[in-house]
Coordinates of C-alpha atoms in Angstrom, one line a residue:
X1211 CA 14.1 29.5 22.6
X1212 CA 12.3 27.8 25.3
X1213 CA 9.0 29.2 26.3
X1214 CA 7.3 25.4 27.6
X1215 CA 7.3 21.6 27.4
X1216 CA 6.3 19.6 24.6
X1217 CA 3.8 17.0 26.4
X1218 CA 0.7 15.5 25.5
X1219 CA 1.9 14.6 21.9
X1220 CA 1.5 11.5 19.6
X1221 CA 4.3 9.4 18.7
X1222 CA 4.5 9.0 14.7
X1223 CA 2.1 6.8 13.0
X1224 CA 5.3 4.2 11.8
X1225 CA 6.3 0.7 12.7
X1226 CA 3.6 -0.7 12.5
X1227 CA 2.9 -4.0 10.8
X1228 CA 0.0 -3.9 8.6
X1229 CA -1.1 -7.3 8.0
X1230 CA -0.8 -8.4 11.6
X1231 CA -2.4 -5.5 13.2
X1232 CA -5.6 -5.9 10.8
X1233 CA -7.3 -8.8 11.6
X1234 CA -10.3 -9.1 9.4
X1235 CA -7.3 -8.7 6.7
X1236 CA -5.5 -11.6 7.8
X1237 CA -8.2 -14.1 8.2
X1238 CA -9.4 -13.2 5.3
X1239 CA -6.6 -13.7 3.5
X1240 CA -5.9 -17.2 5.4
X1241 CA -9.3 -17.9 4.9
X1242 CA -9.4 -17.9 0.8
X1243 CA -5.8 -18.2 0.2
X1244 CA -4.3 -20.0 2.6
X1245 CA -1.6 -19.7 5.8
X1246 CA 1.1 -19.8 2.8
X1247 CA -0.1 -16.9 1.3
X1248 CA -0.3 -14.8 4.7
X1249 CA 3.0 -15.7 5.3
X1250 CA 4.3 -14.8 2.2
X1251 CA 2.7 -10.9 2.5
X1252 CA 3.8 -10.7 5.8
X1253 CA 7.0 -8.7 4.5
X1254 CA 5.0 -6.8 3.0
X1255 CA 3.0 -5.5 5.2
X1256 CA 5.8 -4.6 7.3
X1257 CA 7.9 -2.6 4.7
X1258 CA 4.5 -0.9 4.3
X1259 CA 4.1 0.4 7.6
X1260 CA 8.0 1.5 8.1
X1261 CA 9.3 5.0 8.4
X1262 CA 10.9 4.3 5.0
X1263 CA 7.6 3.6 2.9
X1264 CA 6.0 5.8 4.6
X1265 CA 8.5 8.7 3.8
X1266 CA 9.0 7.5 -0.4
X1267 CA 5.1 7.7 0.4
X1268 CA 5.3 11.3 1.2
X1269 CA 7.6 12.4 -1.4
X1270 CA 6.0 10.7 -4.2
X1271 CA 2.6 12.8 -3.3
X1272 CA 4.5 16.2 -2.5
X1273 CA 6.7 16.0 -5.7
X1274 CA 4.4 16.0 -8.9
X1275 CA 5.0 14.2 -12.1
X1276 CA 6.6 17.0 -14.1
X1277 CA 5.7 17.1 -18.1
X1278 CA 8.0 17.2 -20.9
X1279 CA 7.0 17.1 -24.2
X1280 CA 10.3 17.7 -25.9
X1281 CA 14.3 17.3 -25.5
X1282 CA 16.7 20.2 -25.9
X1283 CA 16.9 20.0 -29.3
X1284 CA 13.4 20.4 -30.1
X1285 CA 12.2 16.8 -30.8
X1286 CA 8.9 15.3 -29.4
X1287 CA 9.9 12.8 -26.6
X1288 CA 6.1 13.3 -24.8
X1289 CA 7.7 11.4 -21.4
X1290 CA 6.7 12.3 -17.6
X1291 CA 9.6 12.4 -14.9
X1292 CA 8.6 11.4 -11.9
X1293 CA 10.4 11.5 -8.7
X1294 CA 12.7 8.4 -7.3
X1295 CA 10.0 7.3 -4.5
X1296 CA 7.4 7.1 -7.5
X1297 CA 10.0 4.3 -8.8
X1298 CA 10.6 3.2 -5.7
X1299 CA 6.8 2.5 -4.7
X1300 CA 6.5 0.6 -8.0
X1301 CA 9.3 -1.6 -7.5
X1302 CA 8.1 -2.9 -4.3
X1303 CA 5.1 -3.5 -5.6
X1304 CA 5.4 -4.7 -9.1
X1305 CA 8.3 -7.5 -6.6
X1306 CA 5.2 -8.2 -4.5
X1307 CA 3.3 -9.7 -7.8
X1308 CA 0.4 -7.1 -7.7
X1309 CA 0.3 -6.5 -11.2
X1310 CA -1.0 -9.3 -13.8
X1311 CA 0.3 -12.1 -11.8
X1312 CA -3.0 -14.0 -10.6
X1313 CA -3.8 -14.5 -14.6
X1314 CA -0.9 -16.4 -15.2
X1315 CA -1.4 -18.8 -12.3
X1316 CA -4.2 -21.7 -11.8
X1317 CA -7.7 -21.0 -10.9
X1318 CA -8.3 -21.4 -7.3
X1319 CA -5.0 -20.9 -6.4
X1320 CA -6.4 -18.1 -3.9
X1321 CA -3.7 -15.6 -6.4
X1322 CA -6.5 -13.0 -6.7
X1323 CA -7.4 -13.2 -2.9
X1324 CA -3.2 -12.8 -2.3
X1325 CA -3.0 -10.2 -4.8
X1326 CA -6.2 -8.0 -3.5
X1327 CA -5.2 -8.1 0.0
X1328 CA -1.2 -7.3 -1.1
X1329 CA -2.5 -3.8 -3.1
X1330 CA -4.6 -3.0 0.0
X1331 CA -1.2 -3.5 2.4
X1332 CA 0.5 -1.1 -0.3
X1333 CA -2.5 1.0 -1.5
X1334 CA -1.9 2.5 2.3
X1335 CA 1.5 3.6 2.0
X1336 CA 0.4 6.0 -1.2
X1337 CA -2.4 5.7 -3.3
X1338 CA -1.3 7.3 -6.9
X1339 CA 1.0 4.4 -7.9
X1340 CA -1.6 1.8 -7.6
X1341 CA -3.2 3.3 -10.8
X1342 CA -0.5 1.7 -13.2
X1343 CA -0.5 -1.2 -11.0
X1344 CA -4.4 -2.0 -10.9
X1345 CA -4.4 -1.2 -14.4
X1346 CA -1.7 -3.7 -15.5
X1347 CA -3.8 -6.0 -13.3
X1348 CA -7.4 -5.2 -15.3
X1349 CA -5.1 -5.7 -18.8
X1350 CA -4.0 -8.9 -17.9
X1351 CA -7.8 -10.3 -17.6
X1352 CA -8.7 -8.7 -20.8
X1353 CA -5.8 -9.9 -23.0
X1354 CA -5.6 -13.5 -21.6
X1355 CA -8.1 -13.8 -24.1
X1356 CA -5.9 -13.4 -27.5
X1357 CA -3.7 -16.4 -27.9
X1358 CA -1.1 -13.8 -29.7
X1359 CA -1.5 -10.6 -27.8
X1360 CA -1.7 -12.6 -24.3
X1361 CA 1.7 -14.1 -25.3
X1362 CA 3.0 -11.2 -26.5
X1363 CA 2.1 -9.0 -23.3
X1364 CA 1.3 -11.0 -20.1
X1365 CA 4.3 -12.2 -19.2
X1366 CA 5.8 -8.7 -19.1
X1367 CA 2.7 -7.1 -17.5
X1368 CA 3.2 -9.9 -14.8
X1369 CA 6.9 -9.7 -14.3
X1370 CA 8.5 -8.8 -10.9
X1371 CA 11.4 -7.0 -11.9
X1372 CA 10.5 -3.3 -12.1
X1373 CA 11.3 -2.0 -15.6
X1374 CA 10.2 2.2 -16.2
X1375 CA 12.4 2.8 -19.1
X1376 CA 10.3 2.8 -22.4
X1377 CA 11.9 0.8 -24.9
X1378 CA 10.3 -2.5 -27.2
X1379 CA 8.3 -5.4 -24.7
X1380 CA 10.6 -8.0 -25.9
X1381 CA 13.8 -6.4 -24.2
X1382 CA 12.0 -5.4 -20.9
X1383 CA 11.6 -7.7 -17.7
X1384 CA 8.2 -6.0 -16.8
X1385 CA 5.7 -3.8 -18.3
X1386 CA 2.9 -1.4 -17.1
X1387 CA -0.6 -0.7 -18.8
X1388 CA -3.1 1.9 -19.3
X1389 CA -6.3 2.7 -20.4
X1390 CA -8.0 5.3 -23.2
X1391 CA -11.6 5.2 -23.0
X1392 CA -13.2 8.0 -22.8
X1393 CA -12.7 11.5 -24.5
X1394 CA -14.1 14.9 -24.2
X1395 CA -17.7 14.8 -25.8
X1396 CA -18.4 12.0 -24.1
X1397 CA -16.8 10.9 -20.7
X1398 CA -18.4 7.7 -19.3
X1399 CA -20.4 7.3 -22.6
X1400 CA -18.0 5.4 -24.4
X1401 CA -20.1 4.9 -27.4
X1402 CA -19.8 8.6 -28.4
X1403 CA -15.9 8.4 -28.7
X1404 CA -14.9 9.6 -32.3
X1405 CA -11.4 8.4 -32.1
X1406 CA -11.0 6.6 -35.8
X1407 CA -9.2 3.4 -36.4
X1408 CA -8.4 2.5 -40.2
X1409 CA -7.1 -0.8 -41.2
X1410 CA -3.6 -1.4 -42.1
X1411 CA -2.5 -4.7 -43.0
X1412 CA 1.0 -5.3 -42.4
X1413 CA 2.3 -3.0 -39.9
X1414 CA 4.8 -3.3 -37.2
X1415 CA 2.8 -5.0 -34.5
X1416 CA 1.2 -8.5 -34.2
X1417 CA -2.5 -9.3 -35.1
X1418 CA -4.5 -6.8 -37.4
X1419 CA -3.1 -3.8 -37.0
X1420 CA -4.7 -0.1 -37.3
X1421 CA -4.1 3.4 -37.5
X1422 CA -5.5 5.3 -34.7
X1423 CA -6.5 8.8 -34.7
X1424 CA -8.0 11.4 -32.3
X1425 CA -7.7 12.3 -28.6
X1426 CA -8.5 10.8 -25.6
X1427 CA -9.6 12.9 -22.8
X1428 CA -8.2 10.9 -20.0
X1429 CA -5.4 8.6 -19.8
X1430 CA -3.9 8.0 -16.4
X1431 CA 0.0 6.5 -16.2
X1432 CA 1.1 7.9 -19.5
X1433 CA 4.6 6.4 -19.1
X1434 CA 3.5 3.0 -19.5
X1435 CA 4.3 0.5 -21.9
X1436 CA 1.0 -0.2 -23.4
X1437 CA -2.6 1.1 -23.5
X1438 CA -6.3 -0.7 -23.8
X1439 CA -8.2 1.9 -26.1
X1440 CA -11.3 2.3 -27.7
X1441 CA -11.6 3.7 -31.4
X1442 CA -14.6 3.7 -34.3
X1443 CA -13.3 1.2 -36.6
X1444 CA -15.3 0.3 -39.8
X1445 CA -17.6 -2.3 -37.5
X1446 CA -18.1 -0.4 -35.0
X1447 CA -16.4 0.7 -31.4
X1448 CA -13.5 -1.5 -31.3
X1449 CA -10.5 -2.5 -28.9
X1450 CA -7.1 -1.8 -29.5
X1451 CA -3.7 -2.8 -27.6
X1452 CA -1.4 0.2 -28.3
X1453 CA 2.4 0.3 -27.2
X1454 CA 4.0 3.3 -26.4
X1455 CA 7.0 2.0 -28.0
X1456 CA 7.4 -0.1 -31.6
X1457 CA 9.7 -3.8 -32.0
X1458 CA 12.7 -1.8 -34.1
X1459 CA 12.8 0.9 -31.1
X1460 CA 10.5 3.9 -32.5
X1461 CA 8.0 5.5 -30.8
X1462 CA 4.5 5.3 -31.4
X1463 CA 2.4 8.4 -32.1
X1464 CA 1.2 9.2 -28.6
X1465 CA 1.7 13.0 -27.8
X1466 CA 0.9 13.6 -24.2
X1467 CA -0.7 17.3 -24.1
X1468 CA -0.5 18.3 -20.9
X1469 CA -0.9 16.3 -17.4
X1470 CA -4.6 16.8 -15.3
X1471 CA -4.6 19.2 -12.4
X1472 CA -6.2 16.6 -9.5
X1473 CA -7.7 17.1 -6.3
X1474 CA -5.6 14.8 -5.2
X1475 CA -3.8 11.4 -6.6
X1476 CA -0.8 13.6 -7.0
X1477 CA 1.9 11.4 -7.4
X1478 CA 0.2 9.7 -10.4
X1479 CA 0.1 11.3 -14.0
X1480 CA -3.5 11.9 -15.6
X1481 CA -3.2 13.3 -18.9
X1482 CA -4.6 14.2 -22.1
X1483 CA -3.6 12.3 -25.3
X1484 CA -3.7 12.9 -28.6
X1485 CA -3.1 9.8 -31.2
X1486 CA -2.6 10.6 -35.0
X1487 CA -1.3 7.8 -36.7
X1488 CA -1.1 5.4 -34.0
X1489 CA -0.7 1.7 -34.7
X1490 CA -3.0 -1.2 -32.7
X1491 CA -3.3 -4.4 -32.7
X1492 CA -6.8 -5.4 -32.5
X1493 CA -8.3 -6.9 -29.4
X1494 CA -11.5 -8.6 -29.8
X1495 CA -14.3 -8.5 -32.9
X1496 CA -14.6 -5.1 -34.4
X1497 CA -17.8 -3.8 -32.9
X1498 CA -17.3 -5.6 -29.8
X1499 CA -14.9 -3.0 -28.0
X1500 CA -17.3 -2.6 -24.5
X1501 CA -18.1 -5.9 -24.8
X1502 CA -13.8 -6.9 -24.7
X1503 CA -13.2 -4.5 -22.6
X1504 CA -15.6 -5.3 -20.0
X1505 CA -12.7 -7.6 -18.3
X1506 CA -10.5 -4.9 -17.5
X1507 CA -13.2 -2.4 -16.4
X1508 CA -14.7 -5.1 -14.2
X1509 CA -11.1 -6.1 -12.5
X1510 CA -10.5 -2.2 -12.0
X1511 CA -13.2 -1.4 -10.5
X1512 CA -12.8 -4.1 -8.1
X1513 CA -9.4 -2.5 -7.6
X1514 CA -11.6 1.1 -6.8
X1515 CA -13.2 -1.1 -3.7
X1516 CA -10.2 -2.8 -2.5
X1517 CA -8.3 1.0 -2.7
X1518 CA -11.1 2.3 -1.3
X1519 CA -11.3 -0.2 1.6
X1520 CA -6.9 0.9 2.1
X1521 CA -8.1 4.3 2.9
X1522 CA -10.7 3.5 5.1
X1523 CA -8.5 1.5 6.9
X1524 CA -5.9 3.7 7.0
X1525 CA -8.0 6.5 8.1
X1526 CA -9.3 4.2 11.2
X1527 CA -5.9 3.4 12.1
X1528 CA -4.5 6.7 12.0
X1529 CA -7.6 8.2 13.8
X1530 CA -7.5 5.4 16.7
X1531 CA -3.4 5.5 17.2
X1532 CA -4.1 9.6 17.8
X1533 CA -6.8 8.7 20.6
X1534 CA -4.9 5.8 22.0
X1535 CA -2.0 8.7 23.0
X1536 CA -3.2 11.6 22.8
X1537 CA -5.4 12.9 26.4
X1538 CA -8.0 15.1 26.8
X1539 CA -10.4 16.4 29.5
X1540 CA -8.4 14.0 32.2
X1541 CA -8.4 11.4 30.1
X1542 CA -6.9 9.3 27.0
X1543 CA -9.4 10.3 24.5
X1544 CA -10.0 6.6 23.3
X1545 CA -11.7 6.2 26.8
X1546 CA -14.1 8.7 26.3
X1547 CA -17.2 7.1 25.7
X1548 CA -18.5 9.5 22.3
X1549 CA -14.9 8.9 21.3
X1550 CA -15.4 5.0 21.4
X1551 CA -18.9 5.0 19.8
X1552 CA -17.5 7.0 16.4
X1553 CA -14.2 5.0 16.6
X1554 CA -15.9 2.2 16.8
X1555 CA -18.6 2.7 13.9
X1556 CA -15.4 3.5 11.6
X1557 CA -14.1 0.1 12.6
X1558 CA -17.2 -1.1 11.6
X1559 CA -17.6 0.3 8.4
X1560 CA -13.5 -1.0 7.6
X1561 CA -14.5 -4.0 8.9
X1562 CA -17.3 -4.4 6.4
X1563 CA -15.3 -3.5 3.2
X1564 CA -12.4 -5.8 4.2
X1565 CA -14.6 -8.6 4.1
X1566 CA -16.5 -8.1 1.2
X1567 CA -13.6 -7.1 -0.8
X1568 CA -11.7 -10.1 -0.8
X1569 CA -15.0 -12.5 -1.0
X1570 CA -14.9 -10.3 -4.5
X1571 CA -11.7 -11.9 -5.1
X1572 CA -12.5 -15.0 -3.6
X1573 CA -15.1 -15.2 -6.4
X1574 CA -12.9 -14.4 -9.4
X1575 CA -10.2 -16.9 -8.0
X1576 CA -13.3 -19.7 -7.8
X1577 CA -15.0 -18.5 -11.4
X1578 CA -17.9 -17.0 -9.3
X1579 CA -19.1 -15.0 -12.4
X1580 CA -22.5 -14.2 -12.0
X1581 CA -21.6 -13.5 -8.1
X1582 CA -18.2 -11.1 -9.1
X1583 CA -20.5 -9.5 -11.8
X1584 CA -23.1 -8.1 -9.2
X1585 CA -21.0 -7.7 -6.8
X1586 CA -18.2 -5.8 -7.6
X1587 CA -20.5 -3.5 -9.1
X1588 CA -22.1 -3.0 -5.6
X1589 CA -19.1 -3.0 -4.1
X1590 CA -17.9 -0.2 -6.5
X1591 CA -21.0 2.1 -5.8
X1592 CA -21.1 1.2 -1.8
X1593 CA -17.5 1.1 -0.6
X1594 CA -16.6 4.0 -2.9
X1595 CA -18.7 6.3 -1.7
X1596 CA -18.5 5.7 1.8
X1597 CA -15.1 6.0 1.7
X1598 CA -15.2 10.3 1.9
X1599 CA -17.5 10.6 4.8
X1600 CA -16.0 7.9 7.0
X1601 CA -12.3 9.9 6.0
X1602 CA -13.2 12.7 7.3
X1603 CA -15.1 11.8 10.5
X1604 CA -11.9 10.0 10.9
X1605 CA -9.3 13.5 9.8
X1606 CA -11.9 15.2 13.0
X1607 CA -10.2 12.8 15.7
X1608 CA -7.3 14.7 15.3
X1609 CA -8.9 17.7 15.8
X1610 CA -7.2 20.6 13.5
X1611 CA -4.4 18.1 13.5
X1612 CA -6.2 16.4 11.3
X1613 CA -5.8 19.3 8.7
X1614 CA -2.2 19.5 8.9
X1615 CA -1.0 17.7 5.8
X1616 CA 1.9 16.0 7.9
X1617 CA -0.1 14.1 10.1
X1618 CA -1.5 12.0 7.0
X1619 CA -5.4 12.6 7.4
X1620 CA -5.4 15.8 4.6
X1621 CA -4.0 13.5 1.8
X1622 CA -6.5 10.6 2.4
X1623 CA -9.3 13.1 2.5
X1624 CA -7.8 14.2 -0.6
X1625 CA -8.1 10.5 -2.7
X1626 CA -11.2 9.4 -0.6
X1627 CA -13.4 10.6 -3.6
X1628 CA -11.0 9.4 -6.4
X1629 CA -12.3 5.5 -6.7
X1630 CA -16.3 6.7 -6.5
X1631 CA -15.5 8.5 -9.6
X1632 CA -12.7 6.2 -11.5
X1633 CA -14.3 3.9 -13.9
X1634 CA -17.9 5.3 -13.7
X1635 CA -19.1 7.6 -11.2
X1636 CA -22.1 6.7 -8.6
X1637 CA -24.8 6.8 -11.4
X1638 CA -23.3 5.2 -14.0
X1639 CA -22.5 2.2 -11.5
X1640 CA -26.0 2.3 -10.1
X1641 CA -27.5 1.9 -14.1
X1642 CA -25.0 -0.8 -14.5
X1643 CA -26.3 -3.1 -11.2
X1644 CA -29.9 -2.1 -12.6
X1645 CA -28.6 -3.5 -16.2
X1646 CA -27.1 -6.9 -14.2
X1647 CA -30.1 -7.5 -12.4
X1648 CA -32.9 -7.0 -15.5
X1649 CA -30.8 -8.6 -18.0
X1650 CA -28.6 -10.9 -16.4
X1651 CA -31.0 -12.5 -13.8
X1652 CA -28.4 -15.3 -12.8
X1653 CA -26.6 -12.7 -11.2
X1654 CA -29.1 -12.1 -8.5
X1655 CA -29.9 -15.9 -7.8
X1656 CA -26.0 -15.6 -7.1
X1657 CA -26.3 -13.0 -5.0
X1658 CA -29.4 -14.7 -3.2
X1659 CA -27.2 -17.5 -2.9
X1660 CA -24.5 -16.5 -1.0
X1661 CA -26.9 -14.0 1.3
X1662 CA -28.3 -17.6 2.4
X1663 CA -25.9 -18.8 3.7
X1664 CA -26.0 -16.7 6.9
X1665 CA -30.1 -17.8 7.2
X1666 CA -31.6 -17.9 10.1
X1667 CA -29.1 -16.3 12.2
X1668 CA -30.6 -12.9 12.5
X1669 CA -34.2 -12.6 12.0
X1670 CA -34.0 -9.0 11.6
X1671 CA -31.4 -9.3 8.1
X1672 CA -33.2 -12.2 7.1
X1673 CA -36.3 -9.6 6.4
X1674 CA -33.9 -7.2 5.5
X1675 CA -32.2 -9.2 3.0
X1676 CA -35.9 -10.5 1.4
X1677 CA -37.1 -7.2 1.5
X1678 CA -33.9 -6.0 -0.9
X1679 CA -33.9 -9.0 -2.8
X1680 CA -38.1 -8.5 -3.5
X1681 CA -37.6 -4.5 -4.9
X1682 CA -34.4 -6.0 -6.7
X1683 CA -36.2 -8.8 -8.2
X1684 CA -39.3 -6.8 -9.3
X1685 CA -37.3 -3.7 -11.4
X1686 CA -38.5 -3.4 -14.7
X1687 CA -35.5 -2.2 -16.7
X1688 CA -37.7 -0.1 -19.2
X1689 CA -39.4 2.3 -16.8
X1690 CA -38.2 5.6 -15.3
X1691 CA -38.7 3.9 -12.2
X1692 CA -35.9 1.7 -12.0
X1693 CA -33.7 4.2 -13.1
X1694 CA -34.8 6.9 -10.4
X1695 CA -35.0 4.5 -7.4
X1696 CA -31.2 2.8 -8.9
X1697 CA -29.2 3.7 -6.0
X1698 CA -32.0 2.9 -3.3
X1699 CA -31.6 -0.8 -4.7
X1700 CA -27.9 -1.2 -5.0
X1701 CA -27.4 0.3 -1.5
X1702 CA -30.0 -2.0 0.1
X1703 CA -28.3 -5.0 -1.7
X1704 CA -24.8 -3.9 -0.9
X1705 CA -25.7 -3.6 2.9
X1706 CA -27.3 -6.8 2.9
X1707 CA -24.4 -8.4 1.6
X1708 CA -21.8 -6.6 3.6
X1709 CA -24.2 -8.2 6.6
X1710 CA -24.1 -11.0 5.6
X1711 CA -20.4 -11.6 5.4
X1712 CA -19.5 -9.5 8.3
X1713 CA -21.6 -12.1 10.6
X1714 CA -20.1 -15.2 8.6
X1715 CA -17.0 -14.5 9.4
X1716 CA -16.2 -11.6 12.1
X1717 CA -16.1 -12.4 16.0
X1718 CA -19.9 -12.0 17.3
X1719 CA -20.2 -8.4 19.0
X1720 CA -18.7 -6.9 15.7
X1721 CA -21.4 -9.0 13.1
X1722 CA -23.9 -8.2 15.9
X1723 CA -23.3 -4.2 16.1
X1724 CA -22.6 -4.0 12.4
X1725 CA -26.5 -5.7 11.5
X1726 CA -28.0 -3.4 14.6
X1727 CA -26.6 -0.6 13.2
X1728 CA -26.6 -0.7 9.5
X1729 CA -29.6 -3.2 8.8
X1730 CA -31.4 -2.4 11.8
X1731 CA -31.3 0.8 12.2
X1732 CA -29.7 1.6 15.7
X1733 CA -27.2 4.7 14.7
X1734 CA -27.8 7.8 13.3
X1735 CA -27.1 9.6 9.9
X1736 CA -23.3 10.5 11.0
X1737 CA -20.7 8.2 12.4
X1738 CA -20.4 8.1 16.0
X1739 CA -24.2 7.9 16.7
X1740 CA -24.3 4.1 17.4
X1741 CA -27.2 3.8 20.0
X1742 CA -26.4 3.2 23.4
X1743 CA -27.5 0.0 23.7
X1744 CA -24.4 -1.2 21.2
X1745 CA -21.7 0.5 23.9
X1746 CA -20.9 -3.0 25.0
X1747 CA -19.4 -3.8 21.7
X1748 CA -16.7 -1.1 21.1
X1749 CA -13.9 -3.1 23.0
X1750 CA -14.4 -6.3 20.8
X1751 CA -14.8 -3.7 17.3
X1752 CA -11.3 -1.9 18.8
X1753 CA -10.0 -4.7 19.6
X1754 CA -9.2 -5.5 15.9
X1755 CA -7.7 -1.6 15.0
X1756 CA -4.0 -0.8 15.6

């Protein structure tokens, strides 16, 4: 049946080549890593933007991880099937060295740069499978630090030869980690976990070894091949490295009780564990288990800004490919001029967390510490949570298009929140910048440091940025104060920084609109209210979206 012409419609978001068409990706990739290291994501990034990524992306999100807890003869097996694309996503990205790799190479080798900009490439094709790969990631910087468990583990966990089946480290060409932290009574306050660890000399794993026992409330990627977790021991909260599967072939005592019931993340499993007898090796001092695993939280949570900044810059892309075909009152909509202006203060926004999400890695490639300390724990708060807004000002350019789950907008809108709330939600991030800045004061003369260098080149962020740094400097941990004014600080130092970068190292008119608008004050509260006076800039800010 016939009843009219199909016009007016947009060709399908596919073909493109991600690294190439982002250039604040590519220069910053070139910039702290090196031609080489562009060159060597460059297949990549066009894999990821291929009609065959795109559709394993699909399926992996539309077919959830399905539960089974035993075989057909009644035996506990506590295994999650996933569908072929979930496999298939992870091989190409465990081959592309995004897991544990950068730990096993030299420092300043630009690996961490190479490595951050290679998960946001793939984090666009389909965000759930990037849990068990930022996770292997964060393990690798925690367990570099154990002579015996590093040798036991890294390798694996940075192997490129994808590996799902669960069977003893030592036969496997690759392995993927997890996390147990935090448990029902207690969620983000770790300290409360009641999870018991007993000594038991001589078991079946390397180190001093425990038995584990008690629940943890979340555990994402259950079907990997070992766990970070936190359990009471006799000294206190304590770190243990827990494998799913023992050196003669049994399984540990992991029983997976049922899988979480997300928003979105769809394609990855989230599930509920309980542990009753499980062995660990130790990781750390007992009593020292935040302290130990403060590695791996810090490295995922620069993961939740570099995801975070993959959505946003999906989002963009998909939002300005609609209005670059689709037309509208006479006109392609990306010619209308209030079109252009919230276009264009997405861009900006992208723009922004590009850049300061690989000067994050920059920092841990360079041993930055007091710099990656502060600011991937702005990064987390700011990026994060301006990740949901900016989605779905970008899902409106497509109209109720936009709503349709095939057009790609609905299942970004659905993750946008995920990384705001993974490893600490807003407040508990906010505290923790309040924490780095009373008690680790290095951290801001880091910070105060690299805001410098742009000094003198905007007289309207260089009061900005000594304004911040003055209320940041002056926060008296101990008051009620500094604990109700928290996220005023961190977003006023995040901004600055994100300024900062943005005009050391974007083209003029985008550092220009992104300080007029964000430090300056020449927008609105919603995107797409740049002031007029900023029109000028939207061709050099679209310029760098495809």
């Amino acid at each position: 049946m016939s009843t009219h012409d199909v016009t007016n419609q947009v060709p399908p978001f596919v073909g493109g080549d991600f690294l190439a068409d982002d250039p604040a990706l590519l220069e910053g990739v070139r910039r702290w890593a090196g031609p080489a290291a562009a060159e060597d994501l460059a297949p990549l990034a066009r894999l990821a933007g291929s009609e065959e990524a795109q559709e394993h992306g699909r399926l992996a999100d539309t077919h959830r991880p399905v539960l089974r807890t035993h075989d057909a003869r009644g035996n506990r097996v506590d295994e999650v099937a996933f569908h072929p694309s979930w496999h298939w996503l992870l091989t190409q990205a465990t081959g592309a060295g995004l897991t544990a790799e950068p730990w096993t190479l030299p420092p300043r080798s630009g690996a961490h740069v190479r490595r951050a900009a290679g998960f946001v490439l793939w984090s666009r094709v389909e965000a759930g499978h990037g849990c068990p790969v930022s996770m292997t990631y964060a393990a690798g910087s925690a367990l570099r630090h154990d002579v015996t468990l590093g040798n036991r583990w890294l390798p694996a966990l940075a192997g490129r030869s994808y590996d799902a089946a669960l069977r003893p480290v030592t036969t496997k060409t690759s392995a993927l980690a997890g996390m147990g932290m935090t448990e029902k009574q207690g969620g983000s306050d770790v300290r409360a976990n009641t999870t018991r660890a007993e000594p038991s000399p001589g078991g079946p794993l390397p180190g001093d070894t425990y038995r584990l026992t008690g629940h943890k409330w979340f555990c994402s990627a259950p079907m990997s091949d070992v766990f970070l977790v936190l359990a009471q021991a006799p000294g206190g909260l304590t770190c243990f490295v827990v494998p799913r599967v023992l050196d003669d072939g049994a399984r540990n005592a992991f029983a997976l009780q049922r899988l979480k019931d997300k928003l979105g993340n769809h394609a990855n499993a989230s599930s509920e564990v309980e542990l009753d007898g499980t062995w660990g090796s130790r990781l750390g001092d007992e009593g020292r288990g935040v302290r130990t695993i403060l590695d791996m939280v810090a490295a995922t949570r620069l993961d939740c800004v570099l995801g975070s900044t993959s959505t946003m810059r999906d989002a963009v892309s998909r939002a300005t490919h609609h209005a670059r075909h689709r037309r509208a009152f006479g006109a392609l909509l990306v010619d209308q001029p209030l079109m252009r202006n919230v276009l264009a203060d997405l861009a900006l926004e992208a723009e922004a967390a590009t850049v300061l999400g690989l000067r994050l890695a920059h920092a841990v490639d360079t041993g930055e510490t007091e710099l990656a300390r502060l600011g991937v724990a702005l990064g987390k708060f700011w990026v994060c949570k301006r990740t949901a807004p900016m989605v779905a000002e970008a899902l409106e350019c497509l109209g109720g298009n936009g709503y349709v789950e095939e057009n790609g907008l609905a299942r970004l809108y659905r993750e946008a929140p995920l990384n705001s709330i993974w490893e600490g939600s807003g407040n508990v991030n906010a505290l923790d910048v309040v924490r780095a800045l009373t008690r680790e004061p290095a951290t801001l003369q880091a910070l105060t440091k690299e805001l410098h260098t742009v000094r003198g080149q905007s007289s309207e962020l260089d009061a900005y940025m000594d304004s911040a740094v003055a209320q940041a400097d002056s926060l008296d941990a101990d008051t009620s104060a500094a604990a109700f004014g928290a996220r005023t600080v961190v977003e006023r130092l995040a901004v600055a920084l994100q300024a900062a970068l943005v005009l050391q190292h974007s083209p003029g008119p985008v550092a220009d609109a992104f300080v007029a608008s964000r430090v300056g004050g020449r927008r609105g509260h919603t995107f797409g209210s740049l002031d007029v006076d900023l029109a000028g800039a939207t061709d050099a800010v679209l310029a760098r979206v495809s």
